[in-house]
Coordinates of C-alpha atoms in Angstrom, one line a residue:
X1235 CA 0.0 0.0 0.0
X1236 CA 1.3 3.5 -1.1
X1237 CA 2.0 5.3 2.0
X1238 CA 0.4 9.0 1.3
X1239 CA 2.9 12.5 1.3
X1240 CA 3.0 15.6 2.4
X1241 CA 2.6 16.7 -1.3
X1242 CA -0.7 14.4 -1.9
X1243 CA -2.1 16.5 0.8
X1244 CA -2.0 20.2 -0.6
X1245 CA -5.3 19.9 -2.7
X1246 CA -7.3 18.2 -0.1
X1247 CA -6.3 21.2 2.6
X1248 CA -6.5 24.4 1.0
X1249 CA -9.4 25.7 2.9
X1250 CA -7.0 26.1 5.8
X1251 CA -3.5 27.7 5.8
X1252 CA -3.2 28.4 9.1
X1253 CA -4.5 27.1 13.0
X1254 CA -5.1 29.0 16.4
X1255 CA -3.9 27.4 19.4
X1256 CA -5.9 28.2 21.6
X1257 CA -3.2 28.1 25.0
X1258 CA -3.3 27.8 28.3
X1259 CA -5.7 30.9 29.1
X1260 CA -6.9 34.1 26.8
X1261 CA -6.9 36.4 29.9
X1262 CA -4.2 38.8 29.3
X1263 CA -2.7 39.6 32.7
X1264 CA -2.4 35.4 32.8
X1265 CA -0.7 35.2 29.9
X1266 CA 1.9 37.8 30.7
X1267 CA 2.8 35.8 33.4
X1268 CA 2.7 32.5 31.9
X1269 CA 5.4 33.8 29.5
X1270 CA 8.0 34.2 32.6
X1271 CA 6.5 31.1 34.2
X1272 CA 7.6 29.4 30.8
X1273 CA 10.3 30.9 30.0
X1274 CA 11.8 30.0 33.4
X1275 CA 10.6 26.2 33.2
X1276 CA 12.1 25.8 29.5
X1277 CA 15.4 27.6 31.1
X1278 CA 15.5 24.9 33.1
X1279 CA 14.8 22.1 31.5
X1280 CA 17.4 23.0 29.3
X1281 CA 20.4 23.8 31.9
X1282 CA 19.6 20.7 34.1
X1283 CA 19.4 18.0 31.3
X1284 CA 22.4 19.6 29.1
X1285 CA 24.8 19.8 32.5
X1286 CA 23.4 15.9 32.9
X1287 CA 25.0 15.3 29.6
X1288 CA 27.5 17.2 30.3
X1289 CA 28.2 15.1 33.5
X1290 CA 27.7 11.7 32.3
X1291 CA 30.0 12.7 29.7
X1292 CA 32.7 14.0 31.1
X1293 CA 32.8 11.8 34.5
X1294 CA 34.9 8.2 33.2
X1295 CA 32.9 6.4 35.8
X1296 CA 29.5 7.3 34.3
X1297 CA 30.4 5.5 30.6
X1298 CA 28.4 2.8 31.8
X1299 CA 25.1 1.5 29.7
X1300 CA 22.5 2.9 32.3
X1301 CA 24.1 6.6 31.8
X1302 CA 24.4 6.1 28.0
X1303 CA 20.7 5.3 28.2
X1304 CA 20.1 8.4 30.7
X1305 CA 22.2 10.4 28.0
X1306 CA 19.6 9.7 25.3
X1307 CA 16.8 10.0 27.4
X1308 CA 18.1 13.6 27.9
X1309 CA 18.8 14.5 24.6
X1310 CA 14.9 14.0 24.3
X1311 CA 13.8 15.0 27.0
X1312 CA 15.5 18.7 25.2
X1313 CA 14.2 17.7 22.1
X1314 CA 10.1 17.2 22.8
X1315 CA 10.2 20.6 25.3
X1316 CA 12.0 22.5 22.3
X1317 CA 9.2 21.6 20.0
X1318 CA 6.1 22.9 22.1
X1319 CA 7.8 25.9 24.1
X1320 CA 9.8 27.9 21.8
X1321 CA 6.0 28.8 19.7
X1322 CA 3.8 29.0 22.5
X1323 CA 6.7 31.3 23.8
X1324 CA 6.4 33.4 20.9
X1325 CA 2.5 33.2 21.1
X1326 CA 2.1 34.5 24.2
X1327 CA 4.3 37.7 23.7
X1328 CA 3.4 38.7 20.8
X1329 CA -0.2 37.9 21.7
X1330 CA -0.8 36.3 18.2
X1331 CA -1.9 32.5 18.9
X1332 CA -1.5 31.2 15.2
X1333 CA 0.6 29.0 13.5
X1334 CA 1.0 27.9 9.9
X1335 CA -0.6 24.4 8.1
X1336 CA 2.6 23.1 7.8
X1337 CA 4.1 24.7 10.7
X1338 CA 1.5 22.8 13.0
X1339 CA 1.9 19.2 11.4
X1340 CA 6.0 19.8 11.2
X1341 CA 5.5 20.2 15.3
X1342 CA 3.2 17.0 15.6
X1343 CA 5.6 15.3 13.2
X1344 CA 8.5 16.2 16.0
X1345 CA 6.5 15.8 19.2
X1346 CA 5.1 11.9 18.1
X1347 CA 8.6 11.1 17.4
X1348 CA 10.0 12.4 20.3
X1349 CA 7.4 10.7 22.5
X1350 CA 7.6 7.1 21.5
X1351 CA 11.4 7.6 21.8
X1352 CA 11.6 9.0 24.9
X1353 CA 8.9 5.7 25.6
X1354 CA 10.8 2.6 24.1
X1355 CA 14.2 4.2 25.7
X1356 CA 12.5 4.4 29.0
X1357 CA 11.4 0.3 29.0
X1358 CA 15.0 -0.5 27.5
X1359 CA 16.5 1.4 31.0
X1360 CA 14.2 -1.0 32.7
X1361 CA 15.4 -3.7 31.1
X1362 CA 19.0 -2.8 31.7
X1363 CA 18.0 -2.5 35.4
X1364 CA 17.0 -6.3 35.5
X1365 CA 19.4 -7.2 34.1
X1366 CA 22.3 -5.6 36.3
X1367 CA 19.8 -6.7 39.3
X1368 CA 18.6 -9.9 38.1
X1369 CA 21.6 -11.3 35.9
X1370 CA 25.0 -9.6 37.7
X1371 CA 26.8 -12.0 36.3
X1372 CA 26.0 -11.8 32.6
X1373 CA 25.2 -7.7 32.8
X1374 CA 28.4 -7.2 30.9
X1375 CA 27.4 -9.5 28.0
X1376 CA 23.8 -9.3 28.1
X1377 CA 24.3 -5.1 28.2
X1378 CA 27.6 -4.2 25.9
X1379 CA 28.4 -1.6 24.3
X1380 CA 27.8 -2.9 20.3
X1381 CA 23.8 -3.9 21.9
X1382 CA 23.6 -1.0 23.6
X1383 CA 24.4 1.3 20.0
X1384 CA 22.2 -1.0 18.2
X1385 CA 19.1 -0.7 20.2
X1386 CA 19.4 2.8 20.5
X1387 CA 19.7 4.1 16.9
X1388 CA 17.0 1.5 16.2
X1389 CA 14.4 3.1 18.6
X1390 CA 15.4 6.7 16.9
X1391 CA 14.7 5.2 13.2
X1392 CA 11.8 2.7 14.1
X1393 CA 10.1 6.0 15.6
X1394 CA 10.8 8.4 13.2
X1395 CA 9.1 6.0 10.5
X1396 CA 6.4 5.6 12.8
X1397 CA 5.8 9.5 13.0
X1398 CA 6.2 9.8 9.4
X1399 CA 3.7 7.4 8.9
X1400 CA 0.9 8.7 11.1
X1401 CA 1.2 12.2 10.5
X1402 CA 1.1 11.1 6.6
X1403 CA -2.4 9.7 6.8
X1404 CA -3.3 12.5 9.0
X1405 CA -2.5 14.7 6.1
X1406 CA -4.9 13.3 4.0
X1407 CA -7.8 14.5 6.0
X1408 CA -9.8 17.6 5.1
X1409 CA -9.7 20.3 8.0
X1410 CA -12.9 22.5 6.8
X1411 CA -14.9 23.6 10.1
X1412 CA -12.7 24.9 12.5
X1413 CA -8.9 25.9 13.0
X1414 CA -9.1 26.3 16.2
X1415 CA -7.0 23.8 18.6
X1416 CA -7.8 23.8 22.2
X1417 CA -4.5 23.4 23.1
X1418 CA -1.2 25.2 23.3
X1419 CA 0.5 22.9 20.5
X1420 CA -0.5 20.9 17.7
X1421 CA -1.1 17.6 19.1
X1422 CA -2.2 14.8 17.1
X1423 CA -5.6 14.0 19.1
X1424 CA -6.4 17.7 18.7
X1425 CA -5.9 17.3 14.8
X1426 CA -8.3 14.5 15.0
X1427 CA -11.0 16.4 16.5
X1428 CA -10.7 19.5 14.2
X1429 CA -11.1 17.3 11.0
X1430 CA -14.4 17.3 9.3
X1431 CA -13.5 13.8 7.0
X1432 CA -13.9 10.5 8.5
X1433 CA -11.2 9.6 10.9
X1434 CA -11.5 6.3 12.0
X1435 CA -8.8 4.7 10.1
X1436 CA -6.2 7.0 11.7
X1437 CA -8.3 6.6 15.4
X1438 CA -8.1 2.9 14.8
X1439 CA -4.1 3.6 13.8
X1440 CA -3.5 5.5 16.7
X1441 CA -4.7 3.1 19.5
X1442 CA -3.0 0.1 17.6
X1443 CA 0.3 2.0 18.0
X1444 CA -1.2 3.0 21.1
X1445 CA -1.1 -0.3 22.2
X1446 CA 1.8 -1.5 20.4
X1447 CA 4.5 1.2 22.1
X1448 CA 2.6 2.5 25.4
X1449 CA 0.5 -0.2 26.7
X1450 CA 3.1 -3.4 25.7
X1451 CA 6.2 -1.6 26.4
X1452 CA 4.5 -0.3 29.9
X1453 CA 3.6 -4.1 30.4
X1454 CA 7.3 -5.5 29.3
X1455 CA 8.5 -2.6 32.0
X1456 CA 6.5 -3.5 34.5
X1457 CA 7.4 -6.9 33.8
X1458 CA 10.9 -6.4 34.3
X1459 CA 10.4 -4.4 37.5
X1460 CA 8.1 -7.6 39.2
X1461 CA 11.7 -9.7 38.7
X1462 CA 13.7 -6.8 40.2
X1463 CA 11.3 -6.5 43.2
X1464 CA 11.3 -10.1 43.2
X1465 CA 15.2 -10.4 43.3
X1466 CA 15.5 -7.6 46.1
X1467 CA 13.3 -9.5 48.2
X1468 CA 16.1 -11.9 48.3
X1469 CA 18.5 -10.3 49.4
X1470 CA 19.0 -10.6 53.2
X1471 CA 21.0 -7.4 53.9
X1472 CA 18.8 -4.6 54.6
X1473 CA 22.0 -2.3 53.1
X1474 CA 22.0 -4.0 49.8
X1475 CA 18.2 -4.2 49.5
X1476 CA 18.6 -0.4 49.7
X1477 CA 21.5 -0.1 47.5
X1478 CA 19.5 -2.1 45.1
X1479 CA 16.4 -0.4 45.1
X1480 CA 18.1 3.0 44.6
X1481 CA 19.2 2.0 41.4
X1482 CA 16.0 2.0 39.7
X1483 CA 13.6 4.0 42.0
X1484 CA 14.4 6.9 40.5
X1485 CA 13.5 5.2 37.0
X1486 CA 10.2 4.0 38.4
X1487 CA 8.8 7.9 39.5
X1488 CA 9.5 8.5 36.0
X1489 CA 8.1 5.8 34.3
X1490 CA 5.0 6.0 36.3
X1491 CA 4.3 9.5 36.0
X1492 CA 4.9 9.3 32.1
X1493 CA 3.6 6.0 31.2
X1494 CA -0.2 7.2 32.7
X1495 CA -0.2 10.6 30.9
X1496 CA 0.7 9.7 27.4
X1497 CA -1.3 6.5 27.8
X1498 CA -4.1 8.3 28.5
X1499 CA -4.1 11.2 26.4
X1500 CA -3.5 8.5 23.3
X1501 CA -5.7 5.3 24.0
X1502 CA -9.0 7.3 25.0
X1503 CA -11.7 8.1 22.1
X1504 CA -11.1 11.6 20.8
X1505 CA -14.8 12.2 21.3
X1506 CA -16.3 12.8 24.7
X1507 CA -13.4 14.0 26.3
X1508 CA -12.7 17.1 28.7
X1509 CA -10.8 19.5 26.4
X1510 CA -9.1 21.3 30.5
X1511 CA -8.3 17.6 31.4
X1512 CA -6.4 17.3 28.0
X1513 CA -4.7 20.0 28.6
X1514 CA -3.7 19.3 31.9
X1515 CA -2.6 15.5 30.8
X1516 CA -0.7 17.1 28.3
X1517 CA 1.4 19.7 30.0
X1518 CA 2.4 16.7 32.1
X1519 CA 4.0 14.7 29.5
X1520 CA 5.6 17.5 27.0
X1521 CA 6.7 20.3 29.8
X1522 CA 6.8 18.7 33.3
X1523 CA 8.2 15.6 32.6
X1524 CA 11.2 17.4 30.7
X1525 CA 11.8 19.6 33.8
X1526 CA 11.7 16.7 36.5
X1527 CA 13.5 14.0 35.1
X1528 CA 17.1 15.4 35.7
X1529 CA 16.3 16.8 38.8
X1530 CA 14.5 12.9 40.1
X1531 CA 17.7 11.4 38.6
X1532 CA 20.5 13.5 39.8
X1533 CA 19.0 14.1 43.5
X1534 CA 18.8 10.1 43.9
X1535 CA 21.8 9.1 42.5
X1536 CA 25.2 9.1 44.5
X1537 CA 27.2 9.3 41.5
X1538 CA 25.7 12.1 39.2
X1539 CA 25.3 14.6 42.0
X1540 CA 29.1 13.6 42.3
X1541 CA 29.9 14.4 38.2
X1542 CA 28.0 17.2 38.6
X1543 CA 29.1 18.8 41.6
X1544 CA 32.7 17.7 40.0
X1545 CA 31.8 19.6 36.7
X1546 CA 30.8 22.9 38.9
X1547 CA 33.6 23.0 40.5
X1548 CA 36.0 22.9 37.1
X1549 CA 33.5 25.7 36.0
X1550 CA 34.4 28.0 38.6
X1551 CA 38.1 26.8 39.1
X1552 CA 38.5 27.8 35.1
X1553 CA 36.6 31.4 35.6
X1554 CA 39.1 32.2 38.0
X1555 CA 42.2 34.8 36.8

């Protein structure tokens, strides 16, 4: 089957060449100071997962496979908040809430494939937790460094096609009533709602992938984190149970707290639903998650608050005359 292009699309959506995004709020004293609330979140997102790579990268004891996983995860993590912030940014002080037809599906293009990236490289850290937990022995076969390469440029191509795919059928649909989307970025349920052809092939789509790379993967993580609960239990020194759990309950906050959002916001009928929740559910998985994810890893881990207190203190040691 011929997968449809951007350029099949053109005819079918002339009657739009723009969408609104409706933000956050339309109350101007709120949206003054949701531009410094903002601007100060996306600051730090950026700062506190660019100094994690920075740490990991810099500190020879970090090159290990769970690092070089927590590397990619925050090179995505700046990835999906640079797609959404930067134009509602721009939206909210200029005031002007639109953005252009191909603007809006380059930005759901971006986001899907930085969401099911950021989800398949969060179930491989689990499984890279079992095994250094559940196989100690065979961690250094079962986890080297020719897998570890493999597996993650494979997640980055397998999700990009998927993207491509998606938002490809999703450019086939007419979008004739309203360009208005009730959110603060072009999200791909949002798109669905707005179109006035029939969209059950791409519903049907979604909650198959859906399925396929949140609910299985969340299912193959839990999975693995039954066996590492399992294996803790075992051990009889209350010093090593908590030296084993540290090692993954910082990766278990996070999976939690994504995993529910994105499942949620992707797996529900696009009809029916609260358009405030969506929002809500949203700014969960594409701004807050971003922001807490270094902070959850570096304030429970030994050794990054180590790198980066390390990589501080060369900072200031190399300002001085």
């Amino acid at each position: 089957m011929k997968v449809p292009t951007i350029g099949d699309a053109v005819i079918k959506n002339q009657s739009v060449s723009e969408f609104t995004l409706a933000g956050l709020t339309s109350t101007p004293g709120l949206e003054s100071l949701l531009l410094g609330v903002f601007a100060f979140i996306y600051a730090i997102a950026l700062a506190g997962n660019l100094l994690l790579i920075l740490a990991i990268c810099t500190c020879k004891k970090l090159h290990t496979p769970m690092y070089f996983l927590l590397t990619n995860l925050s090179l995505v993590n700046v990835f999906s908040i640079s797609v959404t912030i930067p134009k509602m940014l721009q939206n909210l002080g200029t005031h002007r809430k639109s953005i252009s037809f191909y603007g809006c599906f380059t930005q759901v293009h971006l986001f899907v494939w930085a969401l099911v990236t950021e989800i398949l490289i969060l179930t491989f850290m689990a499984y890279d937790r079992y095994a250094a937990i559940c196989q100690p022995l065979k961690y250094t076969l079962i986890m080297r460094k020719e897998m570890c390469f493999g597996i993650t440029i494979s997640i980055w191509v397998v999700t990009l096609v998927n993207s491509t795919f998606h938002v490809s059928l999703l450019l086939q649909l007419s979008f004739c009533n309203s360009s208005i989307i009730n959110n603060f970025f072009c999200d791909f349920p949002a798109l669905l709602k707005l179109s006035c052809s029939d969209t059950s092939l791409n519903e049907t789509l979604t909650s198959v992938a859906a399925v396929i790379f949140g609910v299985c993967t969340c299912g193959l993580t839990l999975t693995s984190y039954l066996f590492i609960l399992r294996a803790i239990y075992r051990i009889r020194s209350p010093e090593g149970k908590k030296k084993a759990f540290s090692t993954c309950s910082s990766h278990l906050i996070v999976v939690i707290f994504y995993f529910s959002s994105v499942i949620y916001n992707y797996i529900k009928p696009t009809s029916g639903s609260s358009v405030e929740k969506d929002k809500l559910v949203s700014l969960l998985y594409s701004v807050v998650t971003p922001v807490v994810n270094p902070i959850i890893y570096s304030l429970r881990n030994k050794d990054v608050k180590e790198a980066l207190w390390s990589l501080i203190r060369r900072g200031l040691l190399f300002q001085k005359p």
